[in-house]
PDB file of C-alpha atoms in Angstrom:
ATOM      1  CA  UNK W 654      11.460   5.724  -2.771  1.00  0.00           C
ATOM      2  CA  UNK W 655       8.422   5.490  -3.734  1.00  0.00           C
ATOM      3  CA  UNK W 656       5.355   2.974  -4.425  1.00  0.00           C
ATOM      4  CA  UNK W 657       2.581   3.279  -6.731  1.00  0.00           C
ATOM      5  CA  UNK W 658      -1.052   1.432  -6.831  1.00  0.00           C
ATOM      6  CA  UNK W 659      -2.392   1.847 -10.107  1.00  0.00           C
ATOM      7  CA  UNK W 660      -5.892   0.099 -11.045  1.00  0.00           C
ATOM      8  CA  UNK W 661      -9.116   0.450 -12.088  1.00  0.00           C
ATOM      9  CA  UNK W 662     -12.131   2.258  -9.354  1.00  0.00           C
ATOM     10  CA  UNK W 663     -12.347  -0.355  -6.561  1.00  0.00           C
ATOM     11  CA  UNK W 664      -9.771  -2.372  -7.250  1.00  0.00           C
ATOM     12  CA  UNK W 665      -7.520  -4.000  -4.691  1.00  0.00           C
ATOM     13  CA  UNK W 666      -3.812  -3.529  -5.432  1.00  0.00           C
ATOM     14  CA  UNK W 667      -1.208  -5.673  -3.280  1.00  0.00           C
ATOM     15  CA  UNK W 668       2.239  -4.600  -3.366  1.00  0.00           C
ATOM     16  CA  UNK W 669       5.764  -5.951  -2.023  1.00  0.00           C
ATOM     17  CA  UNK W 670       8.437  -4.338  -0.787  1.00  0.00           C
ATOM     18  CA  UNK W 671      11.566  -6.336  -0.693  1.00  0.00           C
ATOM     19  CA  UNK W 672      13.992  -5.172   1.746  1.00  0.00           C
ATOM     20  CA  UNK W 673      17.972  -6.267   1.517  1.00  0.00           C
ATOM     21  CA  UNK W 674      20.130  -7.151   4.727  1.00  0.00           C
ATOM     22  CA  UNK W 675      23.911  -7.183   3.190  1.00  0.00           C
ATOM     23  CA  UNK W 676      24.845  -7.156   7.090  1.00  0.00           C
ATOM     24  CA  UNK W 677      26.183 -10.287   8.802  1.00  0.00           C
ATOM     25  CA  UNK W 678      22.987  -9.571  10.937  1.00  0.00           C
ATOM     26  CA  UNK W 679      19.510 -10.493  11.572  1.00  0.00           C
ATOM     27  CA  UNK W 680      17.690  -6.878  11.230  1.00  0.00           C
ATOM     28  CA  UNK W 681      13.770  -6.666  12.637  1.00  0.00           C
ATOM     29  CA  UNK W 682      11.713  -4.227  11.298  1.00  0.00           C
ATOM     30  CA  UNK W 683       8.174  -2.899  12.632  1.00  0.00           C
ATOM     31  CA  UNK W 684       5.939  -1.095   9.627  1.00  0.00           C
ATOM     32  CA  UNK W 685       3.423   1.136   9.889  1.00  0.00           C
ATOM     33  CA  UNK W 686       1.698   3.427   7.885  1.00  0.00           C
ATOM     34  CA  UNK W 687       0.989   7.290   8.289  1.00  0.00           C
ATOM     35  CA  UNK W 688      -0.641  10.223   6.557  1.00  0.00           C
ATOM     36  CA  UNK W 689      -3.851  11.311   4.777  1.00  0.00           C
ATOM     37  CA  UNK W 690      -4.961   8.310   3.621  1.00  0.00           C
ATOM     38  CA  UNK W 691      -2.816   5.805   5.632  1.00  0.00           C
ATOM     39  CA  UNK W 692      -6.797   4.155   6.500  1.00  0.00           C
ATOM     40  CA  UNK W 693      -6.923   2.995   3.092  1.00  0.00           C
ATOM     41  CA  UNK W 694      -3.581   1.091   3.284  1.00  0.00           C
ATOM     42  CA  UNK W 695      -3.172  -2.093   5.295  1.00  0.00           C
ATOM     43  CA  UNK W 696      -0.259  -4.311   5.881  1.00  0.00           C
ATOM     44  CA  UNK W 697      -2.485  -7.899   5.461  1.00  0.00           C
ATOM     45  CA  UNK W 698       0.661 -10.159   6.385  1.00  0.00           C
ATOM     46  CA  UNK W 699       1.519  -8.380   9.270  1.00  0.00           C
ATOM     47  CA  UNK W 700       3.786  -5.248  10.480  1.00  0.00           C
ATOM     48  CA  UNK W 701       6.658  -7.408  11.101  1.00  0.00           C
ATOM     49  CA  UNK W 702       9.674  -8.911   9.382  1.00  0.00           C
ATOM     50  CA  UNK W 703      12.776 -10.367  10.062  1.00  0.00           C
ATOM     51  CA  UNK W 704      15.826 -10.239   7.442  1.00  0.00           C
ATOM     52  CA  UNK W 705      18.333 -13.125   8.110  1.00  0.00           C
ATOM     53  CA  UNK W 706      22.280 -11.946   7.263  1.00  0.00           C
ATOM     54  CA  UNK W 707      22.749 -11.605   3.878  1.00  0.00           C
ATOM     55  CA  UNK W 708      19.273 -12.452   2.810  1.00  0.00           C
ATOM     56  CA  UNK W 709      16.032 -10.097   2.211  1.00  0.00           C
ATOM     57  CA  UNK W 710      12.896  -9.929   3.832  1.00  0.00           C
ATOM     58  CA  UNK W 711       9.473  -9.049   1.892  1.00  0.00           C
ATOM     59  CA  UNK W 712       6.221  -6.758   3.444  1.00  0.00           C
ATOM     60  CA  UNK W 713       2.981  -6.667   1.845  1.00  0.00           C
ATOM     61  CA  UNK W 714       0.575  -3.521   1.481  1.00  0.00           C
ATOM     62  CA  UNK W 715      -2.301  -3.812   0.271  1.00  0.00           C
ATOM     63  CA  UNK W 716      -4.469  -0.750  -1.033  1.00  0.00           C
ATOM     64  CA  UNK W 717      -7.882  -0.342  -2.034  1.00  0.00           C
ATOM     65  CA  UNK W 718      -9.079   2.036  -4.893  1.00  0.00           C
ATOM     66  CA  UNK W 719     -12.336   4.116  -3.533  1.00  0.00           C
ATOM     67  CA  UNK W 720     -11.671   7.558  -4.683  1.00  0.00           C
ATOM     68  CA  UNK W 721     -10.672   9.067  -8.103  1.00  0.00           C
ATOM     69  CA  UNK W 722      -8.664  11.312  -6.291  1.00  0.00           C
ATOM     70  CA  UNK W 723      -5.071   9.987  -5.448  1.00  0.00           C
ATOM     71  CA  UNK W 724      -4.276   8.744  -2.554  1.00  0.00           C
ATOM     72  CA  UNK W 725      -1.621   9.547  -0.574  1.00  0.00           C
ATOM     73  CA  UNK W 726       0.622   7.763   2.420  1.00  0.00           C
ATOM     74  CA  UNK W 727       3.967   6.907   3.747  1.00  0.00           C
ATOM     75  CA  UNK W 728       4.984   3.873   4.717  1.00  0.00           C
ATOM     76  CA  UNK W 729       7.536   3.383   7.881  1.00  0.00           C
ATOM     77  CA  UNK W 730       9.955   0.843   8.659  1.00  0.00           C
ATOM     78  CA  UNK W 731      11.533   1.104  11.956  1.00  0.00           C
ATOM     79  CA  UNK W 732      14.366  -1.213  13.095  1.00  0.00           C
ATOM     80  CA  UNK W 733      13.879  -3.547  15.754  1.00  0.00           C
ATOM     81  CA  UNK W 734      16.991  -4.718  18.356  1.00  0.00           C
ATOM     82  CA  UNK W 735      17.378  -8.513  17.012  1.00  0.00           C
ATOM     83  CA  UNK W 736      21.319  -9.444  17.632  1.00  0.00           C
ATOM     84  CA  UNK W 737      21.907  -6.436  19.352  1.00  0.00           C
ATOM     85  CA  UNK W 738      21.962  -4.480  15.779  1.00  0.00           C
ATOM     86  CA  UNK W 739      19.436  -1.646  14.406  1.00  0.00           C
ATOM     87  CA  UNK W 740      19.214  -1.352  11.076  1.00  0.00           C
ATOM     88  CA  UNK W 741      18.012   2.019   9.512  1.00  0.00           C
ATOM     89  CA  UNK W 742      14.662   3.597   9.591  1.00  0.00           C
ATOM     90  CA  UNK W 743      13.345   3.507   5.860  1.00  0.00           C
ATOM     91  CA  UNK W 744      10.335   5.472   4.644  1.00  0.00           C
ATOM     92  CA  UNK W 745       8.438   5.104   1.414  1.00  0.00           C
ATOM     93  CA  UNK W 746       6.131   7.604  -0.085  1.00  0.00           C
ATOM     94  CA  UNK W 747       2.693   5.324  -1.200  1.00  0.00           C
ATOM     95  CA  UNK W 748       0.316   7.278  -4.084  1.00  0.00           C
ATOM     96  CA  UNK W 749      -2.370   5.529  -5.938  1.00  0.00           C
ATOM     97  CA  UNK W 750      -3.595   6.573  -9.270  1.00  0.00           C
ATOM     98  CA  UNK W 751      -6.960   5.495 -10.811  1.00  0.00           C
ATOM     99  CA  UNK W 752      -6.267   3.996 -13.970  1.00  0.00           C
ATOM    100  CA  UNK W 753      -9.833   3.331 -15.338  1.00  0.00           C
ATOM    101  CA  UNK W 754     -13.687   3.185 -13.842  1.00  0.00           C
ATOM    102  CA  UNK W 755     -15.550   0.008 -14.387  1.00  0.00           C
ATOM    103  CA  UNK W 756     -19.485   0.185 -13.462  1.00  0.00           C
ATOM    104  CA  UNK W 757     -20.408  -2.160 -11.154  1.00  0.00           C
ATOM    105  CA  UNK W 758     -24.015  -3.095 -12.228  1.00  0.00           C
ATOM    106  CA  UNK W 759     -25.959  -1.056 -14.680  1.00  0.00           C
ATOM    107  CA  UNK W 760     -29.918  -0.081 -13.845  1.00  0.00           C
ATOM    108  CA  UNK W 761     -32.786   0.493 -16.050  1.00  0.00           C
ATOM    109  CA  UNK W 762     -35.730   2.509 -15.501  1.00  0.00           C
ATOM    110  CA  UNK W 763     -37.869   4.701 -17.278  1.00  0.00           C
ATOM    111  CA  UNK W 764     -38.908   7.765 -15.983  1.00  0.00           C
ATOM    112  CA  UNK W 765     -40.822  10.947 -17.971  1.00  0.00           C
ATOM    113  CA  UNK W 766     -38.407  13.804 -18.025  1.00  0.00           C
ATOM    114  CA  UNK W 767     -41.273  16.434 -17.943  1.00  0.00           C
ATOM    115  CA  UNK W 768     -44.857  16.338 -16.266  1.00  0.00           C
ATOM    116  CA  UNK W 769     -47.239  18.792 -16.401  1.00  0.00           C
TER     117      UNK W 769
END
């Protein structure tokens, strides 16, 4: 699966990932984030969650535009032991795309282009 931050340069993007327990369980996960540009990402809530039975669970990432070029990370979920159950590992694949560039101040000055 995968996740996509689009925005303008600079930007903050937040994203949630809802994850589904249809077990009878409580499921634990621990997140983290790895790959080229995993620095970029952060996990602002936290790189836990707990999924009651039958009930879903929610992770923020949160990603910050700097570059034009895309960024790319993946995003780990591994289960934690919580009622004696593990749940699977899940991965997602986290690209960012810059959608448009905003200035952020403008500057005047006057300059000649040629002296002698």
């Amino acid at each position: 699966s995968s996740i996509e931050f689009t925005g303008p340069l600079h930007a903050t993007v937040v994203k949630q990932v809802r994850l589904k327990n249809p077990s009878n369980n409580t499921l634990g996960y621990s997140a983290v984030v790895v790959g080229r540009d995993a620095g970029d990402f952060s996990l602002p809530k936290g790189n836990t969650v707990t999924i009651p039975a039958t009930r879903q669970g929610f992770i923020n990432v949160e990603f910050t535009i700097r570059f034009l070029r895309p960024a790319e990370a993946v995003l780990i979920l591994i289960s934690n032991k919580v009622d004696g159950r593990d749940g699977a590992t899940l991965t997602f694949s986290l690209k960012s795309e810059v959608k448009s560039i905003e200035p952020l101040g403008m500057i005047k000055c006057k300059s000649p282009c040629y002296e002698l």
